[in-house]
Amino acid sequence: MEINLEKLFDEKLENEIKIEPKDWMPEKYRKTLLRQISQHAHSEIVGMLPEGNWITRAPNLRRKVALLAKVQDEAGHGLYLYSAAETLGMSRDEMFNDLHSGKAKYSSIFNYPTLTWADMGAIGWLVDGAAIMNQVPLCRTSYGPYARAMVRVCKEESFHQRQGYEIMLTLSKGTPEQKAMAQDALNRWWWPSIMMFGPNDDNSPNTAQSMKWKIKRFSNDELRQKFIDVTIPQAELLGLTIPDKDLKWNEERGHNDFGTINWDEFNQVVAGNGPCNKQRLKARVDAWNKGEWVREAATAFAEKRSKRKNTQAA
Amino acid sequence: MNQKEWPLWEVFIRSKQGLNHKHVGSLHAVDYDMAIENARDVYTRRMEGVSIWVIESNQIHTSEPNDQVALFESANQKIYKHPTFYNLPEELNHTMWEVFIQSKQGLNHKHVGSLYAVDVDMAIETARDGYTRSIEGVSIWVVQSNQIHANEPDEQDALFEPAQDKTYRHPTFYILPLELNHM
Ligand SMILES: [Fe+2]
Ligand SMILES: [Fe+2]
Ligand SMILES: [Fe+2]
């Protein structure tokens, strides 16, 4: 009896059985996942930089330990995801190399600068909030190692968003200057945050295939709409104004209408011309290069230690 | 470029006294000491563990997926299924292997026990008979027992206690208006 591997693969998807590393999979499925998971990993790692900028200047110890813990979590998320991507046959060093050479992309949101302390609030609230909206359905993605990594990530994200919102709440209940600072942060982070969901569905040629493979469960526009709908009352609770005069409840759709997204800006940032692209990439490349001697020393030390263990055993 | 990459280690965590070690993911480290230390930071930031095992990834042997086993089985009649195969010196029969089972695709591999076998194929087959009752879709990992590196019991407090005080890593630490309880 001949077994058709492609048919087996399709049946697994159909029956919601996860695909595991040793299973047969179409080459394009593997490549699509590899691109998506490694980009996601890079985003977590580069995503540490904008917030890392404020750790030493956090206003008090409570804020400082929380921010430090959040940034450390993002490093962890990057590592879970790199290890999931490695199961698809690309080495960690190759992935780093692609990031450092500019071949691989990461989320454009991290190419914006963090100008004030309020940005730590806006990022936790909006950027982590948008990430959560994206990541929760990924816990059910069809590739086992990716789904398991996302379950760990999602468990940790809730605290990220809450600590951000708490910062916004404190500022918006503070002095007029503090409230203005919170509003300014919302003004700058709102549009880039809703761009995080990616291009409109009619401009996102790979979405249909990804949904057929059950890598994605919702389209970019569906997730964006959900995010906007849940975020509006949160802004109201803060007494802040979302910088979109076209925001309006649409009874018929059962959703909020919103203004036109500046895709030109989005494309510019993706193409490398955002305010901080060069700075972010340079920070990663410098960290890698300056860490070279540490990696070498650790290898040398491990060799020495294993020799010592061997002679002791002999 | 890849020659310089540190070896890859698979990490297994026992989340509570009395539970099995469960696979959580992998990481790179120069040796097992470093792998255990890094596993603590990467995989147990929120008291997820009371014990860590690390195994170098290339020491783990995996069963073929079941559907593909059916595909290759007949072509590849396993030699140890012949009775004469077992006339071997005692000590060869006594290599101990640890068995990890993924009972359903999508779940993590979990440690289920150990067995004696003369080689990888026999270890996997014995595990399949003994631990999976040949249920469809079960994936088996086997590894020689001496390849498992565990944290020292007396390190347990030093490794896992600090996480207990870090309550600010939990969502409940942040008191927000009731409307935001789902956040
Ligand atoms: Fe994250
Ligand atoms: Fe993320
Ligand atoms: Fe986060």
Short mmCIF file of C-alpha atoms and ligand atoms in Angstrom, two decimals:
data_model
loop_
_atom_site.label_atom_id
_atom_site.label_comp_id
_atom_site.label_asym_id
_atom_site.label_seq_id
_atom_site.Cartn_x
_atom_site.Cartn_y
_atom_site.Cartn_z
CA MET A 1 0.00 0.00 0.00
CA GLU A 2 1.38 3.36 -0.88
CA ILE A 3 1.12 6.09 1.68
CA ASN A 4 0.87 9.59 0.40
CA LEU A 5 2.81 11.82 2.79
CA GLU A 6 1.18 15.00 1.60
CA LYS A 7 -2.25 13.51 2.21
CA LEU A 8 -1.21 12.46 5.72
CA PHE A 9 -0.03 16.00 6.39
CA ASP A 10 -3.30 17.48 5.15
CA GLU A 11 -5.29 15.04 7.28
CA LYS A 12 -3.36 16.05 10.37
CA LEU A 13 -4.13 19.71 9.73
CA GLU A 14 -7.75 18.84 9.10
CA ASN A 15 -8.01 16.96 12.40
CA GLU A 16 -6.13 19.58 14.42
CA ILE A 17 -3.22 17.21 15.03
CA LYS A 18 -0.01 19.17 15.56
CA ILE A 19 2.84 18.80 13.12
CA GLU A 20 6.06 17.78 14.91
CA PRO A 21 9.69 18.22 13.78
CA LYS A 22 10.11 14.66 12.50
CA ASP A 23 6.86 14.65 10.53
CA TRP A 24 6.91 15.08 6.80
CA MET A 25 5.91 18.62 5.82
CA PRO A 26 5.80 20.56 2.54
CA GLU A 27 8.98 22.53 1.97
CA LYS A 28 7.04 25.79 1.70
CA TYR A 29 5.34 25.15 5.04
CA ARG A 30 8.75 24.67 6.64
CA LYS A 31 10.15 27.82 5.02
CA THR A 32 7.13 29.93 5.93
CA LEU A 33 7.35 28.83 9.55
CA LEU A 34 11.08 29.32 9.71
CA ARG A 35 10.70 32.87 8.44
CA GLN A 36 7.86 33.67 10.80
CA ILE A 37 9.36 32.11 13.94
CA SER A 38 12.84 33.54 13.41
CA GLN A 39 11.38 37.01 12.72
CA HIS A 40 9.35 36.68 15.87
CA ALA A 41 12.49 35.69 17.83
CA HIS A 42 14.43 38.65 16.41
CA SER A 43 11.57 40.97 17.40
CA GLU A 44 11.72 39.80 21.01
CA ILE A 45 15.48 40.36 21.11
CA VAL A 46 15.53 43.76 19.36
CA GLY A 47 12.43 44.63 21.41
CA MET A 48 14.59 44.76 24.53
CA LEU A 49 16.43 47.83 23.27
CA PRO A 50 13.78 50.58 23.41
CA GLU A 51 12.85 49.63 26.99
CA GLY A 52 16.42 48.88 28.04
CA ASN A 53 16.98 52.57 27.38
CA TRP A 54 14.98 53.49 30.52
CA ILE A 55 16.01 50.85 33.07
CA THR A 56 18.65 53.02 34.76
CA ARG A 57 16.26 56.00 34.83
CA ALA A 58 13.15 54.31 36.19
CA PRO A 59 11.49 56.66 38.71
CA ASN A 60 11.65 54.24 41.65
CA LEU A 61 12.78 50.77 42.67
CA ARG A 62 9.37 49.18 42.16
CA ARG A 63 9.24 50.40 38.56
CA LYS A 64 12.84 49.42 38.02
CA VAL A 65 12.53 45.78 39.10
CA ALA A 66 9.35 45.42 37.06
CA LEU A 67 10.92 46.86 33.91
CA LEU A 68 14.07 44.81 34.40
CA ALA A 69 11.98 41.65 34.81
CA LYS A 70 9.94 42.47 31.72
CA VAL A 71 13.01 43.05 29.56
CA GLN A 72 14.51 39.80 30.87
CA ASP A 73 11.28 38.02 29.90
CA GLU A 74 11.61 39.35 26.35
CA ALA A 75 15.10 37.82 26.18
CA GLY A 76 13.52 34.56 27.33
CA HIS A 77 10.84 34.82 24.64
CA GLY A 78 13.53 35.27 22.02
CA LEU A 79 15.29 32.15 23.29
CA TYR A 80 12.13 29.97 23.36
CA LEU A 81 11.45 31.02 19.77
CA TYR A 82 14.99 30.52 18.48
CA SER A 83 14.91 27.02 19.93
CA ALA A 84 11.58 26.33 18.18
CA ALA A 85 13.00 27.64 14.89
CA GLU A 86 16.07 25.42 15.21
CA THR A 87 13.83 22.34 15.07
CA LEU A 88 13.13 23.32 11.44
CA GLY A 89 16.76 22.91 10.50
CA MET A 90 18.42 26.31 10.70
CA SER A 91 21.24 26.90 13.17
CA ARG A 92 21.15 29.68 15.75
CA ASP A 93 24.28 31.28 14.27
CA GLU A 94 22.70 31.39 10.81
CA MET A 95 19.70 33.17 12.26
CA PHE A 96 21.91 35.69 14.09
CA ASN A 97 23.82 36.18 10.90
CA ASP A 98 20.65 36.94 8.94
CA LEU A 99 19.59 39.46 11.57
CA HIS A 100 22.98 41.16 11.65
CA SER A 101 23.32 41.33 7.88
CA GLY A 102 19.88 42.91 7.57
CA LYS A 103 18.53 39.96 5.61
CA ALA A 104 16.03 39.01 8.33
CA LYS A 105 13.33 41.40 9.49
CA TYR A 106 11.97 42.14 12.92
CA SER A 107 8.87 44.02 14.01
CA SER A 108 9.02 47.63 12.81
CA ILE A 109 7.61 49.00 16.05
CA PHE A 110 11.03 48.68 17.68
CA ASN A 111 12.48 51.19 15.25
CA TYR A 112 10.74 54.03 17.07
CA PRO A 113 12.54 55.92 19.85
CA THR A 114 11.59 55.94 23.55
CA LEU A 115 11.69 59.63 24.39
CA THR A 116 10.14 59.81 27.86
CA TRP A 117 9.34 57.58 30.83
CA ALA A 118 5.70 57.51 29.68
CA ASP A 119 6.85 55.49 26.68
CA MET A 120 7.44 52.57 29.08
CA GLY A 121 3.76 52.79 29.94
CA ALA A 122 2.59 53.11 26.33
CA ILE A 123 4.78 50.22 25.17
CA GLY A 124 3.57 47.83 27.86
CA TRP A 125 -0.04 48.80 27.31
CA LEU A 126 -0.14 49.06 23.50
CA VAL A 127 2.83 47.20 22.06
CA ASP A 128 2.59 44.23 24.41
CA GLY A 129 -1.19 44.48 24.10
CA ALA A 130 -1.00 44.17 20.31
CA ALA A 131 1.56 41.38 20.66
CA ILE A 132 -0.81 39.48 22.97
CA MET A 133 -3.64 39.86 20.44
CA ASN A 134 -1.33 38.28 17.84
CA GLN A 135 0.15 35.65 20.11
CA VAL A 136 -2.89 34.16 21.80
CA PRO A 137 -4.15 32.49 18.58
CA LEU A 138 -0.59 31.33 17.88
CA CYS A 139 -0.84 29.05 20.94
CA ARG A 140 -3.03 26.94 18.61
CA THR A 141 -0.77 27.21 15.58
CA SER A 142 -0.27 23.94 13.71
CA TYR A 143 3.45 23.45 14.39
CA GLY A 144 4.01 21.81 17.79
CA PRO A 145 7.26 23.47 18.95
CA TYR A 146 5.98 26.94 17.95
CA ALA A 147 2.66 26.41 19.72
CA ARG A 148 4.40 25.24 22.89
CA ALA A 149 6.76 28.23 22.86
CA MET A 150 3.78 30.56 22.45
CA VAL A 151 1.99 29.03 25.43
CA ARG A 152 4.98 29.92 27.61
CA VAL A 153 5.18 33.40 26.10
CA CYS A 154 1.50 34.16 26.57
CA LYS A 155 1.61 33.14 30.24
CA GLU A 156 4.25 35.80 30.79
CA GLU A 157 2.81 38.63 28.70
CA SER A 158 -0.09 39.55 30.95
CA PHE A 159 2.20 41.10 33.54
CA HIS A 160 3.92 43.11 30.80
CA GLN A 161 0.71 44.77 29.73
CA ARG A 162 -0.53 45.36 33.26
CA GLN A 163 2.69 47.02 34.43
CA GLY A 164 2.51 49.28 31.37
CA TYR A 165 -1.08 50.20 31.99
CA GLU A 166 -0.30 50.89 35.64
CA ILE A 167 2.36 53.39 34.57
CA MET A 168 -0.15 55.11 32.27
CA LEU A 169 -2.75 55.17 35.04
CA THR A 170 -0.35 56.75 37.53
CA LEU A 171 0.76 59.39 35.06
CA SER A 172 -2.73 60.26 33.89
CA LYS A 173 -3.86 60.74 37.49
CA GLY A 174 -0.77 62.84 38.25
CA THR A 175 0.14 66.47 37.61
CA PRO A 176 -1.00 68.15 34.36
CA GLU A 177 2.56 67.73 33.06
CA GLN A 178 2.49 64.01 33.81
CA LYS A 179 -0.86 63.59 32.12
CA ALA A 180 0.42 65.50 29.08
CA MET A 181 3.41 63.20 28.98
CA ALA A 182 1.12 60.15 28.96
CA GLN A 183 -1.00 61.70 26.17
CA ASP A 184 2.10 62.46 24.15
CA ALA A 185 3.27 58.85 24.46
CA LEU A 186 -0.15 57.59 23.33
CA ASN A 187 -0.03 60.01 20.38
CA ARG A 188 3.31 58.66 19.23
CA TRP A 189 2.70 54.92 19.85
CA TRP A 190 -0.90 54.51 18.68
CA TRP A 191 -0.43 54.35 14.93
CA PRO A 192 2.76 52.28 14.96
CA SER A 193 0.97 49.86 17.33
CA ILE A 194 -1.94 49.24 15.02
CA MET A 195 0.52 48.82 12.15
CA MET A 196 2.03 45.90 14.11
CA PHE A 197 -0.69 43.65 12.70
CA GLY A 198 0.84 44.04 9.25
CA PRO A 199 -0.55 45.14 5.89
CA ASN A 200 -4.26 45.10 5.07
CA ASP A 201 -5.61 41.71 4.07
CA ASP A 202 -5.82 42.57 0.38
CA ASN A 203 -2.13 43.50 0.52
CA SER A 204 -1.03 40.40 2.38
CA PRO A 205 -0.57 37.74 -0.28
CA ASN A 206 0.67 34.98 2.08
CA THR A 207 -2.17 35.18 4.57
CA ALA A 208 -4.50 32.79 2.73
CA GLN A 209 -1.89 30.04 2.55
CA SER A 210 -0.87 30.55 6.20
CA MET A 211 -4.48 30.26 7.26
CA LYS A 212 -4.95 27.12 5.18
CA TRP A 213 -1.92 25.63 6.94
CA LYS A 214 -3.38 26.80 10.25
CA ILE A 215 -0.22 28.71 11.05
CA LYS A 216 -2.39 31.81 11.37
CA ARG A 217 -5.92 31.63 12.73
CA PHE A 218 -7.05 35.20 12.05
CA SER A 219 -6.17 37.71 9.35
CA ASN A 220 -4.24 40.92 10.01
CA ASP A 221 -7.34 43.08 9.68
CA GLU A 222 -9.40 40.89 12.00
CA LEU A 223 -6.78 41.11 14.74
CA ARG A 224 -6.29 44.84 14.24
CA GLN A 225 -10.02 45.45 14.56
CA LYS A 226 -10.20 43.38 17.74
CA PHE A 227 -7.29 45.30 19.22
CA ILE A 228 -8.84 48.67 18.43
CA ASP A 229 -12.19 47.62 19.88
CA VAL A 230 -10.72 46.47 23.21
CA THR A 231 -8.30 49.38 23.53
CA ILE A 232 -10.79 52.24 23.15
CA PRO A 233 -12.45 51.75 26.57
CA GLN A 234 -9.01 51.33 28.15
CA ALA A 235 -8.01 54.76 26.86
CA GLU A 236 -11.26 56.22 28.16
CA LEU A 237 -10.54 54.80 31.60
CA LEU A 238 -7.25 56.70 31.53
CA GLY A 239 -8.97 59.88 30.40
CA LEU A 240 -6.68 60.00 27.37
CA THR A 241 -7.61 60.58 23.72
CA ILE A 242 -6.65 58.18 20.96
CA PRO A 243 -5.15 60.29 18.15
CA ASP A 244 -7.65 59.30 15.47
CA LYS A 245 -10.55 61.66 14.79
CA ASP A 246 -12.26 59.06 12.62
CA LEU A 247 -12.72 56.58 15.48
CA LYS A 248 -16.42 55.92 15.69
CA TRP A 249 -18.68 53.07 16.77
CA ASN A 250 -20.35 51.50 13.75
CA GLU A 251 -23.60 49.91 14.86
CA GLU A 252 -24.03 47.98 11.65
CA ARG A 253 -20.60 46.37 11.71
CA GLY A 254 -20.57 45.97 15.47
CA HIS A 255 -17.08 47.41 15.43
CA ASN A 256 -15.32 50.75 15.61
CA ASP A 257 -14.46 52.49 12.36
CA PHE A 258 -11.03 54.05 12.29
CA GLY A 259 -8.95 56.38 10.14
CA THR A 260 -6.64 55.55 7.27
CA ILE A 261 -3.31 54.03 8.20
CA ASN A 262 -0.23 55.67 6.76
CA TRP A 263 1.17 52.64 4.94
CA ASP A 264 3.80 54.82 3.36
CA GLU A 265 5.37 55.34 6.75
CA PHE A 266 5.08 51.62 7.49
CA ASN A 267 6.84 50.68 4.25
CA GLN A 268 9.56 53.24 4.89
CA VAL A 269 10.30 51.78 8.32
CA VAL A 270 10.27 48.21 6.96
CA ALA A 271 12.69 49.33 4.24
CA GLY A 272 15.13 50.49 6.91
CA ASN A 273 14.37 54.19 6.98
CA GLY A 274 12.64 54.44 10.36
CA PRO A 275 13.98 56.74 13.07
CA CYS A 276 16.06 54.05 14.83
CA ASN A 277 16.69 51.21 12.35
CA LYS A 278 20.42 51.82 12.12
CA GLN A 279 20.84 52.32 15.83
CA ARG A 280 18.96 49.09 16.71
CA LEU A 281 20.89 46.94 14.27
CA LYS A 282 24.18 48.47 15.34
CA ALA A 283 23.39 47.71 18.99
CA ARG A 284 22.79 44.03 18.15
CA VAL A 285 25.89 43.71 15.96
CA ASP A 286 28.05 45.44 18.59
CA ALA A 287 26.72 43.17 21.33
CA TRP A 288 27.56 40.13 19.20
CA ASN A 289 31.04 41.33 18.30
CA LYS A 290 31.93 42.50 21.78
CA GLY A 291 30.74 39.16 23.14
CA GLU A 292 33.14 37.22 20.94
CA TRP A 293 35.86 36.98 23.61
CA VAL A 294 33.31 35.83 26.19
CA ARG A 295 32.14 33.01 23.93
CA GLU A 296 35.75 32.00 23.26
CA ALA A 297 36.70 32.14 26.92
CA ALA A 298 33.71 30.03 27.92
CA THR A 299 34.62 27.42 25.32
CA ALA A 300 38.23 27.34 26.49
CA PHE A 301 37.14 27.02 30.12
CA ALA A 302 34.77 24.18 29.31
CA GLU A 303 37.55 22.33 27.52
CA LYS A 304 39.87 22.77 30.48
CA ARG A 305 37.22 21.62 32.92
CA SER A 306 36.37 18.54 30.88
CA LYS A 307 40.08 17.62 30.67
CA ARG A 308 40.33 17.93 34.42
CA LYS A 309 37.28 15.74 34.91
CA ASN A 310 38.77 13.14 32.57
CA THR A 311 42.11 12.99 34.37
CA GLN A 312 40.34 12.74 37.71
CA ALA A 313 38.30 9.86 36.38
CA ALA A 314 41.37 8.08 34.99
CA MET B 1 30.85 29.70 11.31
CA ASN B 2 28.95 26.80 12.83
CA GLN B 3 31.99 25.15 14.34
CA LYS B 4 32.00 27.85 16.96
CA GLU B 5 28.39 27.38 17.95
CA TRP B 6 28.01 26.02 21.47
CA PRO B 7 26.38 22.60 21.74
CA LEU B 8 22.60 22.40 21.95
CA TRP B 9 20.99 20.99 25.14
CA GLU B 10 17.43 19.84 25.71
CA VAL B 11 15.97 21.00 29.01
CA PHE B 12 13.58 19.02 31.24
CA ILE B 13 11.92 20.50 34.31
CA ARG B 14 10.24 18.86 37.26
CA SER B 15 7.63 21.43 38.19
CA LYS B 16 6.69 19.95 41.55
CA GLN B 17 7.97 17.25 43.87
CA GLY B 18 6.47 13.97 42.70
CA LEU B 19 5.85 14.94 39.07
CA ASN B 20 7.80 13.76 36.03
CA HIS B 21 10.45 15.82 34.31
CA LYS B 22 8.90 17.45 31.28
CA HIS B 23 10.63 18.78 28.17
CA VAL B 24 10.43 22.57 27.99
CA GLY B 25 12.75 23.50 25.12
CA SER B 26 16.43 23.79 24.38
CA LEU B 27 19.35 26.15 24.76
CA HIS B 28 23.02 26.46 23.86
CA ALA B 29 25.77 26.13 26.47
CA VAL B 30 29.43 25.12 26.54
CA ASP B 31 28.87 22.29 29.02
CA TYR B 32 26.20 20.82 31.26
CA ASP B 33 27.03 23.04 34.23
CA MET B 34 26.37 26.11 32.14
CA ALA B 35 23.32 24.46 30.57
CA ILE B 36 21.76 23.92 34.02
CA GLU B 37 22.49 27.50 35.11
CA ASN B 38 21.06 28.95 31.91
CA ALA B 39 18.04 26.66 32.06
CA ARG B 40 17.29 28.08 35.51
CA ASP B 41 17.20 31.62 34.09
CA VAL B 42 15.43 30.83 30.83
CA TYR B 43 12.84 28.30 31.95
CA THR B 44 12.17 28.84 35.68
CA ARG B 45 11.78 32.58 36.21
CA ARG B 46 8.43 32.02 37.94
CA MET B 47 8.98 29.04 40.25
CA GLU B 48 8.22 26.64 37.42
CA GLY B 49 10.76 24.13 38.69
CA VAL B 50 12.23 22.18 41.58
CA SER B 51 14.67 20.16 39.48
CA ILE B 52 16.39 20.54 36.10
CA TRP B 53 17.76 17.89 33.75
CA VAL B 54 19.79 18.75 30.69
CA ILE B 55 20.76 16.34 27.91
CA GLU B 56 22.94 17.16 24.95
CA SER B 57 20.53 17.14 22.01
CA ASN B 58 22.60 14.80 19.86
CA GLN B 59 22.37 12.11 22.58
CA ILE B 60 18.61 11.84 22.21
CA HIS B 61 17.25 9.23 19.83
CA THR B 62 13.77 9.66 18.44
CA SER B 63 11.30 7.13 17.17
CA GLU B 64 10.07 7.59 13.62
CA PRO B 65 6.59 9.07 13.48
CA ASN B 66 4.05 6.23 13.62
CA ASP B 67 2.61 6.74 10.18
CA GLN B 68 6.10 6.56 8.77
CA VAL B 69 6.90 3.49 10.85
CA ALA B 70 4.14 1.67 9.02
CA LEU B 71 5.83 2.82 5.86
CA PHE B 72 9.25 1.43 6.64
CA GLU B 73 8.53 -1.45 9.02
CA SER B 74 8.35 -4.29 6.55
CA ALA B 75 11.38 -3.18 4.61
CA ASN B 76 13.37 -2.99 7.77
CA GLN B 77 12.70 -6.11 9.83
CA LYS B 78 14.39 -5.40 13.10
CA ILE B 79 17.14 -7.86 13.87
CA TYR B 80 16.45 -8.04 17.61
CA LYS B 81 13.09 -9.52 16.91
CA HIS B 82 14.97 -12.78 16.21
CA PRO B 83 15.41 -14.83 19.37
CA THR B 84 19.07 -15.68 18.70
CA PHE B 85 19.91 -12.03 18.91
CA TYR B 86 19.79 -12.12 22.67
CA ASN B 87 22.69 -14.51 23.20
CA LEU B 88 24.92 -11.70 24.24
CA PRO B 89 27.35 -11.13 27.08
CA GLU B 90 25.59 -9.97 30.25
CA GLU B 91 27.10 -6.49 30.44
CA LEU B 92 25.95 -5.57 26.95
CA ASN B 93 22.43 -6.30 27.99
CA HIS B 94 22.76 -3.90 30.83
CA THR B 95 22.92 -0.46 29.30
CA MET B 96 20.31 1.66 30.98
CA TRP B 97 18.16 4.05 28.97
CA GLU B 98 15.70 6.73 30.01
CA VAL B 99 12.41 6.99 28.15
CA PHE B 100 10.44 10.13 27.31
CA ILE B 101 6.98 9.92 25.78
CA GLN B 102 4.91 12.45 23.89
CA SER B 103 1.50 10.90 24.33
CA LYS B 104 -0.15 13.14 21.76
CA GLN B 105 1.30 15.37 19.05
CA GLY B 106 1.47 18.90 20.38
CA LEU B 107 2.25 17.94 23.99
CA ASN B 108 5.68 17.99 25.59
CA HIS B 109 7.77 14.84 25.97
CA LYS B 110 7.56 13.56 29.52
CA HIS B 111 9.92 11.24 31.38
CA VAL B 112 8.17 7.95 32.06
CA GLY B 113 10.89 5.61 33.28
CA SER B 114 13.91 3.59 32.28
CA LEU B 115 14.77 0.24 30.75
CA TYR B 116 17.69 -1.94 29.73
CA ALA B 117 18.59 -2.41 26.09
CA VAL B 118 21.58 -3.33 23.98
CA ASP B 119 21.16 -0.56 21.44
CA VAL B 120 19.00 2.37 20.37
CA ASP B 121 16.62 0.36 18.21
CA MET B 122 15.97 -2.10 20.99
CA ALA B 123 15.50 0.72 23.49
CA ILE B 124 12.89 2.37 21.26
CA GLU B 125 11.08 -0.89 20.53
CA THR B 126 11.07 -1.91 24.20
CA ALA B 127 9.76 1.53 25.13
CA ARG B 128 7.06 1.25 22.49
CA ASP B 129 5.93 -2.09 23.90
CA GLY B 130 6.30 -1.15 27.54
CA TYR B 131 5.21 2.45 27.72
CA THR B 132 2.94 3.28 24.79
CA ARG B 133 0.98 0.07 24.15
CA SER B 134 1.65 1.02 20.50
CA ILE B 135 -0.90 3.83 20.56
CA GLU B 136 -0.98 5.88 17.35
CA GLY B 137 0.90 9.14 17.21
CA VAL B 138 3.04 8.56 20.26
CA SER B 139 6.59 9.79 19.92
CA ILE B 140 9.41 8.22 21.91
CA TRP B 141 12.75 9.65 22.92
CA VAL B 142 15.42 7.46 24.46
CA VAL B 143 18.75 8.48 25.90
CA GLN B 144 21.42 6.55 27.78
CA SER B 145 20.88 7.21 31.45
CA ASN B 146 24.40 8.47 32.05
CA GLN B 147 23.76 11.29 29.56
CA ILE B 148 21.32 12.98 31.90
CA HIS B 149 22.78 15.80 33.94
CA ALA B 150 20.77 16.99 36.90
CA ASN B 151 21.32 19.89 39.24
CA GLU B 152 22.85 18.81 42.56
CA PRO B 153 20.19 18.38 45.27
CA ASP B 154 22.06 20.76 47.58
CA GLU B 155 21.88 23.46 44.87
CA GLN B 156 18.12 23.37 44.87
CA ASP B 157 17.58 26.32 47.21
CA ALA B 158 20.22 28.47 45.57
CA LEU B 159 18.71 27.80 42.14
CA PHE B 160 15.01 28.06 42.77
CA GLU B 161 14.39 30.05 45.92
CA PRO B 162 15.17 33.55 44.58
CA ALA B 163 12.20 33.33 42.17
CA GLN B 164 9.80 33.11 45.10
CA ASP B 165 10.24 36.73 46.17
CA LYS B 166 9.82 38.12 42.67
CA THR B 167 6.11 38.70 42.96
CA TYR B 168 6.32 41.59 40.50
CA ARG B 169 6.66 39.00 37.73
CA HIS B 170 3.02 38.07 38.25
CA PRO B 171 0.02 39.92 36.79
CA THR B 172 -1.72 40.05 40.18
CA PHE B 173 1.00 42.36 41.51
CA TYR B 174 -0.53 45.23 39.51
CA ILE B 175 -3.79 46.51 40.90
CA LEU B 176 -5.89 47.90 38.05
CA PRO B 177 -9.54 48.96 37.81
CA LEU B 178 -11.91 45.95 37.81
CA GLU B 179 -12.82 46.48 34.15
CA LEU B 180 -9.27 45.41 33.32
CA ASN B 181 -9.24 42.11 35.15
CA HIS B 182 -9.03 40.19 31.89
CA MET B 183 -5.79 42.01 30.96
FE FE C 1 7.61 39.00 24.46
FE FE C 2 6.42 39.43 21.77
FE FE C 3 6.16 41.35 26.36
#
